[in-house]
Coordinates of C-alpha atoms in Angstrom, one line a residue:
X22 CA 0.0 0.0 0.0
X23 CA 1.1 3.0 -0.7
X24 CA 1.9 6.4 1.4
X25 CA 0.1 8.5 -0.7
X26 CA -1.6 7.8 -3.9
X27 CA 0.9 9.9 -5.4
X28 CA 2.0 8.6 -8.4
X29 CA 1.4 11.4 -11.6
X30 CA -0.5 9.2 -13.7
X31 CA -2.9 7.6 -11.0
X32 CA -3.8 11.1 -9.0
X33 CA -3.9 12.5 -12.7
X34 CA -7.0 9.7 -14.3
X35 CA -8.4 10.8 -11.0
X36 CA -9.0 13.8 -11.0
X37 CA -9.3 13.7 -14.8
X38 CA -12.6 11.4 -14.6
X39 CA -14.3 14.1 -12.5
X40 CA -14.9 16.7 -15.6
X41 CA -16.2 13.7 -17.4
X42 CA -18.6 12.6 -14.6
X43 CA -20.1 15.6 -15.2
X44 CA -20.0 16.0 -19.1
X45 CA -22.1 12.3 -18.2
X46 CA -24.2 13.6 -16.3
X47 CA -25.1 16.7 -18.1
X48 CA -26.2 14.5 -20.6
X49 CA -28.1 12.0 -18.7
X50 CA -29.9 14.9 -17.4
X51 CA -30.5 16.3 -20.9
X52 CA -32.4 12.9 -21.8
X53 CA -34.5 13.2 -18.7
X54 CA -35.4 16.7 -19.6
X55 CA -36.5 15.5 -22.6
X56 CA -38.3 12.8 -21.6
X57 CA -40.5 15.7 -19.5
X58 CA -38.8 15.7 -15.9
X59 CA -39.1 19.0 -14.6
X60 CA -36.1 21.0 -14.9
X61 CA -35.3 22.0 -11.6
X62 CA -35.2 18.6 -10.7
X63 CA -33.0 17.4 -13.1
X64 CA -30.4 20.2 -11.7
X65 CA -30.9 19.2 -7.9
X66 CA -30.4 15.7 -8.9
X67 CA -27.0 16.4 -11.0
X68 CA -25.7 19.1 -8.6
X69 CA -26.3 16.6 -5.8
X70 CA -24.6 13.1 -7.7
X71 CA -21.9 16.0 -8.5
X72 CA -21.0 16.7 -5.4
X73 CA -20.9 13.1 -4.0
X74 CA -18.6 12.3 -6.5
X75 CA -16.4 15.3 -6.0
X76 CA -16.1 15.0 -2.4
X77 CA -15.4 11.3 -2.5
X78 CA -12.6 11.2 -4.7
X79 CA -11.0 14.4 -3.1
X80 CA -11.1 12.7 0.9
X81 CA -9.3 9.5 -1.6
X82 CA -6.9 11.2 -2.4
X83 CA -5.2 13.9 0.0
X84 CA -2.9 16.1 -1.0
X85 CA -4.2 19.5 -2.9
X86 CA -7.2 17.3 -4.0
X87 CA -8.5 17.1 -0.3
X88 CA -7.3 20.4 0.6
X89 CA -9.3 22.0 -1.9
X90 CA -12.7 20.2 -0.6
X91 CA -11.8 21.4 2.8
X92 CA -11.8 25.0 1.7
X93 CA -15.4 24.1 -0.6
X94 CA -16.3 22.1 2.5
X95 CA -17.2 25.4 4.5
X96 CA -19.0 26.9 1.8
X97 CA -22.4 24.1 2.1
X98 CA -24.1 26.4 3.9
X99 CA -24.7 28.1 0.6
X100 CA -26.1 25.5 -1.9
X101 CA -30.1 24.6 -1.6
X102 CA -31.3 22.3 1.3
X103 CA -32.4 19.5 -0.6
X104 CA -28.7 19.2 -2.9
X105 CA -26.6 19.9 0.2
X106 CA -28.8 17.6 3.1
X107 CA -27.5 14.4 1.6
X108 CA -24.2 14.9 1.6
X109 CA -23.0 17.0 4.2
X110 CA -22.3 14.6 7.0
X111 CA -19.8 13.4 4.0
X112 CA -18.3 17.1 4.2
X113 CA -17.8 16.6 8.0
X114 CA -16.3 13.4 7.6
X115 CA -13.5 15.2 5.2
X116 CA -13.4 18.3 7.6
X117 CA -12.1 15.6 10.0
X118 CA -10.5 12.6 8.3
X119 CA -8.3 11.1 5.2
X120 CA -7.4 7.4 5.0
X121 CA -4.5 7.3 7.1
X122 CA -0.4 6.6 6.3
X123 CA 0.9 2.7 6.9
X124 CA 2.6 2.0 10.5
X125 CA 5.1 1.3 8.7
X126 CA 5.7 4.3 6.8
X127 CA 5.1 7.0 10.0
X128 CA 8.2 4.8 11.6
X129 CA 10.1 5.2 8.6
X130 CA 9.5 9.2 8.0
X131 CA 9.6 9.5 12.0
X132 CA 13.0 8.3 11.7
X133 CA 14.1 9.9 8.9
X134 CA 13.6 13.3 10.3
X135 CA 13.8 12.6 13.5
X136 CA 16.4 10.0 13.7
X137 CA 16.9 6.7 14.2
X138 CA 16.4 7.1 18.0
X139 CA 13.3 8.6 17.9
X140 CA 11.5 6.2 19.8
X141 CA 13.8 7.7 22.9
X142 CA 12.1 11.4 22.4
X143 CA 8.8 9.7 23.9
X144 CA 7.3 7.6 27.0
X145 CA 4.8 6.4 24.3
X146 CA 3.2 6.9 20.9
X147 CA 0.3 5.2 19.4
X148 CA 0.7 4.2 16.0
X149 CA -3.1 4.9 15.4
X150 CA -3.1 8.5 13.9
X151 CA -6.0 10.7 15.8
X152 CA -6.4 12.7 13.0
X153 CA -5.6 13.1 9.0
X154 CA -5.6 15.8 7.0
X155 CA -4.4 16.9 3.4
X156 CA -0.8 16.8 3.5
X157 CA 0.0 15.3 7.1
X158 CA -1.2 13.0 9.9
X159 CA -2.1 13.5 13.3
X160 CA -0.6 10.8 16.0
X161 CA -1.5 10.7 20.0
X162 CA 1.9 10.6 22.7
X163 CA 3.5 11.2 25.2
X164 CA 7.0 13.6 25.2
X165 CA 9.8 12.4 27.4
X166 CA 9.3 14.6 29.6
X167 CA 5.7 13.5 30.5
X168 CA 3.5 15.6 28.3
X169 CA 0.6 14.5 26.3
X170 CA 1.3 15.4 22.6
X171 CA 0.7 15.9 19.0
X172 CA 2.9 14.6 16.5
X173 CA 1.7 15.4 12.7
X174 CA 4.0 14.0 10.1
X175 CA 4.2 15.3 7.1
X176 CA 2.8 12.4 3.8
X177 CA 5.9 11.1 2.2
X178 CA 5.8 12.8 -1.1
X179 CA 3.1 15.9 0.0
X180 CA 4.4 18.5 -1.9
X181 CA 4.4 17.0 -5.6
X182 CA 1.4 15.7 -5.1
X183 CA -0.1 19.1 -3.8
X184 CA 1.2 20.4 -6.7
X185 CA 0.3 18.4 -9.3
X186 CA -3.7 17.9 -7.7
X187 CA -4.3 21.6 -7.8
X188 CA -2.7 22.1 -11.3
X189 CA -5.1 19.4 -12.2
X190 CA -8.1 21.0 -10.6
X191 CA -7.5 24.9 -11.7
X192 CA -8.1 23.2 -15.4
X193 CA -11.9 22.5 -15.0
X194 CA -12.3 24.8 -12.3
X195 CA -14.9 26.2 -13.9
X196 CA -17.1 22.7 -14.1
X197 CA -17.1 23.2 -9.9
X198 CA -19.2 26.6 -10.5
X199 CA -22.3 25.2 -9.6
X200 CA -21.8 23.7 -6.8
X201 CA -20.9 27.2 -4.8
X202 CA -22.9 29.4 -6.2
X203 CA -21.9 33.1 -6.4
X204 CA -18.2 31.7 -5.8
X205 CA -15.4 31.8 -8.7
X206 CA -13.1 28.5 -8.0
X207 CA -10.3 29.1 -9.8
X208 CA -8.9 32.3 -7.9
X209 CA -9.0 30.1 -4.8
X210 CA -7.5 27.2 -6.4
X211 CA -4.3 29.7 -7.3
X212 CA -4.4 31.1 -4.0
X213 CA -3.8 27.4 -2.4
X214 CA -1.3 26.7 -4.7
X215 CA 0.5 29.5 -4.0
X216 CA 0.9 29.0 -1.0
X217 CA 1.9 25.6 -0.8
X218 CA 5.5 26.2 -0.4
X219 CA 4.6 27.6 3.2
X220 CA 1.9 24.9 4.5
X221 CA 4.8 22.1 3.7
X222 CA 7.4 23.9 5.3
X223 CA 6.6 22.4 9.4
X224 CA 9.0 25.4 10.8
X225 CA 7.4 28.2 9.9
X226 CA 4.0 26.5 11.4
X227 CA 5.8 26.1 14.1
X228 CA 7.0 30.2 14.3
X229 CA 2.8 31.1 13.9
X230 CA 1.8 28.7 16.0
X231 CA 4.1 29.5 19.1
X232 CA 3.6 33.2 18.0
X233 CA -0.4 32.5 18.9
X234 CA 0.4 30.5 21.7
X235 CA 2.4 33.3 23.4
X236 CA -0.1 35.9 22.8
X237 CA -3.3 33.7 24.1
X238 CA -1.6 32.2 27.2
X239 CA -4.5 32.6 30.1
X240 CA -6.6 33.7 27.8
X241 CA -10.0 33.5 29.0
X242 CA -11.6 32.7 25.6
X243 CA -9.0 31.2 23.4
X244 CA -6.6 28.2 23.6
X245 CA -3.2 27.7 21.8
X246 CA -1.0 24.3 22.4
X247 CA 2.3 25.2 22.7
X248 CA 4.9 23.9 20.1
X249 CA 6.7 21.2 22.1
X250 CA 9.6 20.5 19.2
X251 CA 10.2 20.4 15.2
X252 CA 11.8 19.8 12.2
X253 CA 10.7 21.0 8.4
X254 CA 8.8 18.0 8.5
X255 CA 7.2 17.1 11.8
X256 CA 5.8 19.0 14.1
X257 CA 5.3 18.1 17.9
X258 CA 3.0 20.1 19.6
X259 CA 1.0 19.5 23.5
X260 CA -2.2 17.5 23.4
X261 CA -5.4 19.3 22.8
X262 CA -8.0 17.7 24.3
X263 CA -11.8 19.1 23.6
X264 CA -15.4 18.8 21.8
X265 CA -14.2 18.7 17.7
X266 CA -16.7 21.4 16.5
X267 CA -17.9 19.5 13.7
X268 CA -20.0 18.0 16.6
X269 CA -21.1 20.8 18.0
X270 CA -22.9 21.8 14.5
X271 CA -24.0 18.4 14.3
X272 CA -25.6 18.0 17.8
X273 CA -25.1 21.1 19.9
X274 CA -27.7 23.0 21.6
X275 CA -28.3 26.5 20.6
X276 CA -26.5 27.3 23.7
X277 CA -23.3 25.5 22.9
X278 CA -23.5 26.8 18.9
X279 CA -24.0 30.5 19.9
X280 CA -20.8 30.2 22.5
X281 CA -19.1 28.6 19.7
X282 CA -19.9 31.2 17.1
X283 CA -18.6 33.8 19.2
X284 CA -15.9 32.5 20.0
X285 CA -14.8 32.2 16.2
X286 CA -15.6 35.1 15.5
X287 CA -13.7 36.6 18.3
X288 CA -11.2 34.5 17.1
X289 CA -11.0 35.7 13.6
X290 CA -10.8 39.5 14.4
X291 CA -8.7 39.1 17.4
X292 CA -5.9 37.0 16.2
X293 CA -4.7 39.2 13.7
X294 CA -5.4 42.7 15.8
X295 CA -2.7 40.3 18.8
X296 CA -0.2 38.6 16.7
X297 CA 0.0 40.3 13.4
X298 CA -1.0 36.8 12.0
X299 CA -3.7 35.8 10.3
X300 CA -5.0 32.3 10.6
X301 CA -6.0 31.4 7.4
X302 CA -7.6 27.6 7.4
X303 CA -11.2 28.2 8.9
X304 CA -12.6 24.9 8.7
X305 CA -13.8 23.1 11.2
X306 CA -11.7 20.7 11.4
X307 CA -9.2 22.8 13.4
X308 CA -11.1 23.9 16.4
X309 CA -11.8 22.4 19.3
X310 CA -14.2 23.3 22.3
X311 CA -12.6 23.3 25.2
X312 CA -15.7 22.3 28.3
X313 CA -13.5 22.3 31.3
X314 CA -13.9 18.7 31.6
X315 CA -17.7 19.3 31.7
X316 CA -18.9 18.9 28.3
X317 CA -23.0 19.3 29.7
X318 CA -21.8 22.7 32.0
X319 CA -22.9 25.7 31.0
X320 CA -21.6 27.1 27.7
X321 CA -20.5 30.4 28.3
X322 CA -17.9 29.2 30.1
X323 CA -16.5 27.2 27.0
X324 CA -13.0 28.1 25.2
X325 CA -11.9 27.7 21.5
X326 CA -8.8 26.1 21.0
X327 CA -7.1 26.1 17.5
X328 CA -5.5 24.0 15.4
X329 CA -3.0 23.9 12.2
X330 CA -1.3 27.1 11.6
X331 CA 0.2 26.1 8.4
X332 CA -1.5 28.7 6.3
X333 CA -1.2 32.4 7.8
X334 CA -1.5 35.9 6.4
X335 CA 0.8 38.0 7.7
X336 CA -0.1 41.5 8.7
X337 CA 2.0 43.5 10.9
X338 CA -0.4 45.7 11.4
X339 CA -3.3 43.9 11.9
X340 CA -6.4 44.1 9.4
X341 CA -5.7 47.0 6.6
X342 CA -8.0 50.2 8.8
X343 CA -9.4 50.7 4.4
X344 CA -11.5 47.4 5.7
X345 CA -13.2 48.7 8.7
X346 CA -13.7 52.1 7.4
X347 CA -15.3 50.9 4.5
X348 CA -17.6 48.8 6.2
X349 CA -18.6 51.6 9.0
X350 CA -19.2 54.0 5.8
X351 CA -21.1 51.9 3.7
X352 CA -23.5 51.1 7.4
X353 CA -23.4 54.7 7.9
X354 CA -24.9 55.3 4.0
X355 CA -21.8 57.2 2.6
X356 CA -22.0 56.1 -0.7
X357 CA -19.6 58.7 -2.6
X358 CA -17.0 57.9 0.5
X359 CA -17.4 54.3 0.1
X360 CA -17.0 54.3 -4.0
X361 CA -13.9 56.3 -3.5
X362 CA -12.3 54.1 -1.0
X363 CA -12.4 51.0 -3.0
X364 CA -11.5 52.6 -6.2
X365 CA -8.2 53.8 -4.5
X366 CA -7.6 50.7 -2.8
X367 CA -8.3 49.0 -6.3
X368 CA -11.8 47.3 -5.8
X369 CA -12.7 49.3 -8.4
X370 CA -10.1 49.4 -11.9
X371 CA -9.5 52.5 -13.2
X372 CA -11.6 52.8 -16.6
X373 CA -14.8 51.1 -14.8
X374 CA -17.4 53.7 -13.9
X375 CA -20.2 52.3 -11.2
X376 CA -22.7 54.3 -9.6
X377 CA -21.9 54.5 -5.6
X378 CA -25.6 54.2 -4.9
X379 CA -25.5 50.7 -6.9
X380 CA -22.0 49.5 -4.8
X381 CA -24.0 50.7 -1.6
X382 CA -27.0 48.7 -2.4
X383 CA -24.7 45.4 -3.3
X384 CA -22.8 45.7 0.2
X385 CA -25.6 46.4 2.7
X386 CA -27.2 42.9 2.4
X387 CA -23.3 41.2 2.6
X388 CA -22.9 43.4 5.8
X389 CA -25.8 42.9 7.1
X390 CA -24.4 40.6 10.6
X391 CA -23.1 43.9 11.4
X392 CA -25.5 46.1 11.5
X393 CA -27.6 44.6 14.6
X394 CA -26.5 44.2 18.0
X395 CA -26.4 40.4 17.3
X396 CA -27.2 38.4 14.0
X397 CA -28.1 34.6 13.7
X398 CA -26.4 33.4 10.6
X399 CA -28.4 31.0 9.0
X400 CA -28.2 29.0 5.9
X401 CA -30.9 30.9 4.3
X402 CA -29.5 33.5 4.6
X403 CA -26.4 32.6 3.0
X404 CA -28.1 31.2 0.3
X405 CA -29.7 34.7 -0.6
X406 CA -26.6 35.9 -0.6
X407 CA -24.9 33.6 -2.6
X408 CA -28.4 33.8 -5.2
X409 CA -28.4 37.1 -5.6
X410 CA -24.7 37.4 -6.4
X411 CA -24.7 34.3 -9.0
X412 CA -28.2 35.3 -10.9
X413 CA -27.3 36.7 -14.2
X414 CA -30.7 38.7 -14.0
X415 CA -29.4 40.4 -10.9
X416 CA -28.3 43.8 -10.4
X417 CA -25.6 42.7 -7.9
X418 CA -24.4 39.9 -10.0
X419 CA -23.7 42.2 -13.2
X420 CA -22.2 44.7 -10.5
X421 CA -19.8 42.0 -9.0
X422 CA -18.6 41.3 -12.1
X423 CA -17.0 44.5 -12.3
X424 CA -15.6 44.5 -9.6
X425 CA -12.0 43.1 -8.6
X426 CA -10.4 41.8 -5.6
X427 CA -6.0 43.1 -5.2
X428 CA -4.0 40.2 -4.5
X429 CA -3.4 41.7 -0.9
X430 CA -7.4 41.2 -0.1
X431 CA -7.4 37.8 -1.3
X432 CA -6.6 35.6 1.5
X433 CA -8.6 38.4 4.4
X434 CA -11.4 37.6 1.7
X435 CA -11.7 34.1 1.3
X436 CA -11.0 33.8 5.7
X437 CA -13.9 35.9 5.9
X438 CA -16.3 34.3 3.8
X439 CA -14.7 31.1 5.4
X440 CA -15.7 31.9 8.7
X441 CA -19.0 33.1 7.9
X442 CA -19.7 29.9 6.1
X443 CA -19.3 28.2 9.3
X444 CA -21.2 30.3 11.5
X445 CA -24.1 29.9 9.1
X446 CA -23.6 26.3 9.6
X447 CA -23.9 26.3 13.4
X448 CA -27.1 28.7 13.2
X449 CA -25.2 30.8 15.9
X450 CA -26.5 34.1 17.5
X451 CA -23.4 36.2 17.5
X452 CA -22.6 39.4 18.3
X453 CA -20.6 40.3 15.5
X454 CA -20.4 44.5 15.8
X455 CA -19.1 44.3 19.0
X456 CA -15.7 42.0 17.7
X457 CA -15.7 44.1 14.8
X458 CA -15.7 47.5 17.2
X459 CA -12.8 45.8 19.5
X460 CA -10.4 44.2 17.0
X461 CA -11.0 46.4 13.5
X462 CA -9.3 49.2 12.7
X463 CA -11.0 52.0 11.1
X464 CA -14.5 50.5 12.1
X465 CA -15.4 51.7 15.4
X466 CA -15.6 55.4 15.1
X467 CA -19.2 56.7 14.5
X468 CA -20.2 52.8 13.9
X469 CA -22.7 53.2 16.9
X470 CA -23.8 57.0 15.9
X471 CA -27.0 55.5 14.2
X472 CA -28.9 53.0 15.6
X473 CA -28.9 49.7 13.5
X474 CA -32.6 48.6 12.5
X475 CA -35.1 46.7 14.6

């Protein structure tokens, strides 16, 4: 058995039969339609056998493949009820798990980059990984020097086949349209790419995590593990232990889903206003809620903890003060302000000429969460969003399109949407304005000088 199903010309007929799944079932549908099934059934019924098939062969295979349904995984909240119901305990599954590396092969890499004593670093290790993800697994131990611990090693062969999966995909990224609408696939399947060279490299994960770890130490809301040891490629970290918050969207109670949503969000603003870093993998995959060993007790008193700081944005600064200020103008109803902001932060490309009441009237629904003192993102909602950005026959979708996103946005962008794909998923009550107030710069001042409506 192999490490990871590596090899060019395997991953490649792969990933190649997916675009021809869907030619097939394009024309499948096509005979249906013919034969007098309705038409909006035919398109539930294809979008939903295209998505199964997507998501299986992606959790197969790892590497860039399964990164890239991670980053789609988040984004369910968006598709209709009855295409996205059927499979979206399969999206949890991939949130949390791959088909894990041979025993044999973790000793082998263990050794290899740790050493041939590696054994003698730890009191025990449990061959069973606790976790797998796209390029690396997860195993369980204990450090020599008695702590519990994390030990993610890195797939033998991770980086080519990152490389080579997300190549493959950014050729029919277009074909995945449909199943997010309102998204464009192929900027985010460049972005991932790009940033490969960074999620394989174990020692700068190491630098962001500790950097987070330091900041959040007693933190009453937010937990870090400390890095315990590393090399490029494995990374030793302490033992998280808490409630995965897949679970908690599965099965918690609107209690535990509105602590958790706060939380993230909190999360999301604060980490980059404290560290200067910007964690960049929302998925659920790598939080955890920590219950003080009480997993029934009372939810406010719950912490996050994160996971997997392989992908970061860094800003020094914190969040770019054009982003709050252009949200607290567009709520306050600026429109020229607002127009001229993203024109000279290059939303809008010289040459294109949009009216600022228009660009108002296609921001205030996105921004809505923050206008109220609290919002409960829902899955309808995000829908309408998502439908009113991808119908051709609607003003904000022939708007959108002229509109661009600068390369330094991208990442802050797709975090944001990212997060907000998971709160819609929990259903969580969160008091978004008031994050946005502490942790944004540029968004506080005035925010509050009209009151948001009932």
């Amino acid at each position: 058995m192999s490490d990871l199903p590596r090899k060019a010309v395997a991953r490649t007929a792969k990933l190649a039969a997916l675009p021809l799944g869907f030619a097939g079932r394009t024309a499948l549908g096509l005979g249906k339609r013919i034969g007098g099934r309705p038409a909006e059934m035919i398109a539930a019924e294809l979008q939903q056998r295209t998505a199964e098939q997507l998501f299986a062969t992606l959790g197969q295979l790892k590497g860039g493949a399964m990164k890239l349904g991670q980053a789609l995984s988040v984004f369910e909240s968006a598709l209709p009820e009855q295409v996205a119901g059927p499979y979206r305990a399969a999206l949890t599954k991939l949130q949390e798990a791959a088909p894990p590396m041979p025993v044999k092969s973790v000793h082998a890499a263990l050794a290899e980059r740790l050493g041939d004593d590696w054994r003698d670093l730890f009191e025990e290790f449990d061959d069973k990984p606790a976790a797998a993800a796209s390029i690396g697994q997860v195993h369980r131990a204990v450090w020599h020097d008695g702590r519990e611990v994390a030990v993610k090693v890195q797939y033998p062969g991770a980086g080519e086949a990152l490389l080579s999966d997300l190549t493959q995909l950014g050729r029919f990224a277009r074909l995945l349209g449909p199943l997010v609408p309102g998204m464009d696939i192929k900027p985010l399947i460049t972005e991932l790419r790009d940033r490969v060279s960074e999620e394989l490299d174990y020692g700068l994960e190491a630098r962001a995590q500790a950097a987070h770890a330091r900041e959040f130490t007693g933190d009453a809301d937010v937990v870090v593990p400390d890095v315990v040891h590393h090399t490029d490629q494995v990374l030793v970290t302490e033992w998280l232990e808490g409630v995965p918050l897949s679970e908690v969207i599965a099965d918690g109670t609107r209690e535990q889903r509105d602590r958790a949503g706060q939380l993230l969000a909190r999360f999301l603003f604060s980490g980059a206003a404290r560290t200067g870093l910007l964690h960049a993998d929302p998925h659920p995959g790598n939080f955890r809620l920590l219950t003080g060993g009480a997993p029934g007790g009372p939810a406010e008193k719950w912490r996050l903890g994160v996971l997997d700081f392989g992908t970061v944005d860094r800003l020094p600064q914190g969040l770019p003060p054009e982003i709050g200020t252009a949200l607290r103008l567009t709520l306050e109803g600026d429109a020229e302000a607002v127009h001229e902001l993203l024109r000279d932060e290059g939303f809008v490309k010289p040459g294109i000429d949009l009216d600022p009441g228009a660009v108002l009237d296609y921001l205030l629904p996105i921004i809505e969460p923050a206008q109220l003192e609290e919002f409960t993102f829902t899955r309808d909602w995000m829908r309408a969003q998502a439908t009113r950005i991808a119908d051709p026959r609607s003003p904000a979708y022939q708007l959108a399109r002229q509109l661009n996103l600068p390369p330094a946005y991208l990442l802050i962008h797709r975090v944001t949407t990212s997060t907000i794909g998971v709160l819609c998923q929990l259903g969580a009550t969160v008091r978004l304005r008031d994050e946005m107030e502490a942790w944004v710069p540029g968004f506080a001042a005035g925010s509050r000088s009209q009151e948001a409506p009932a």
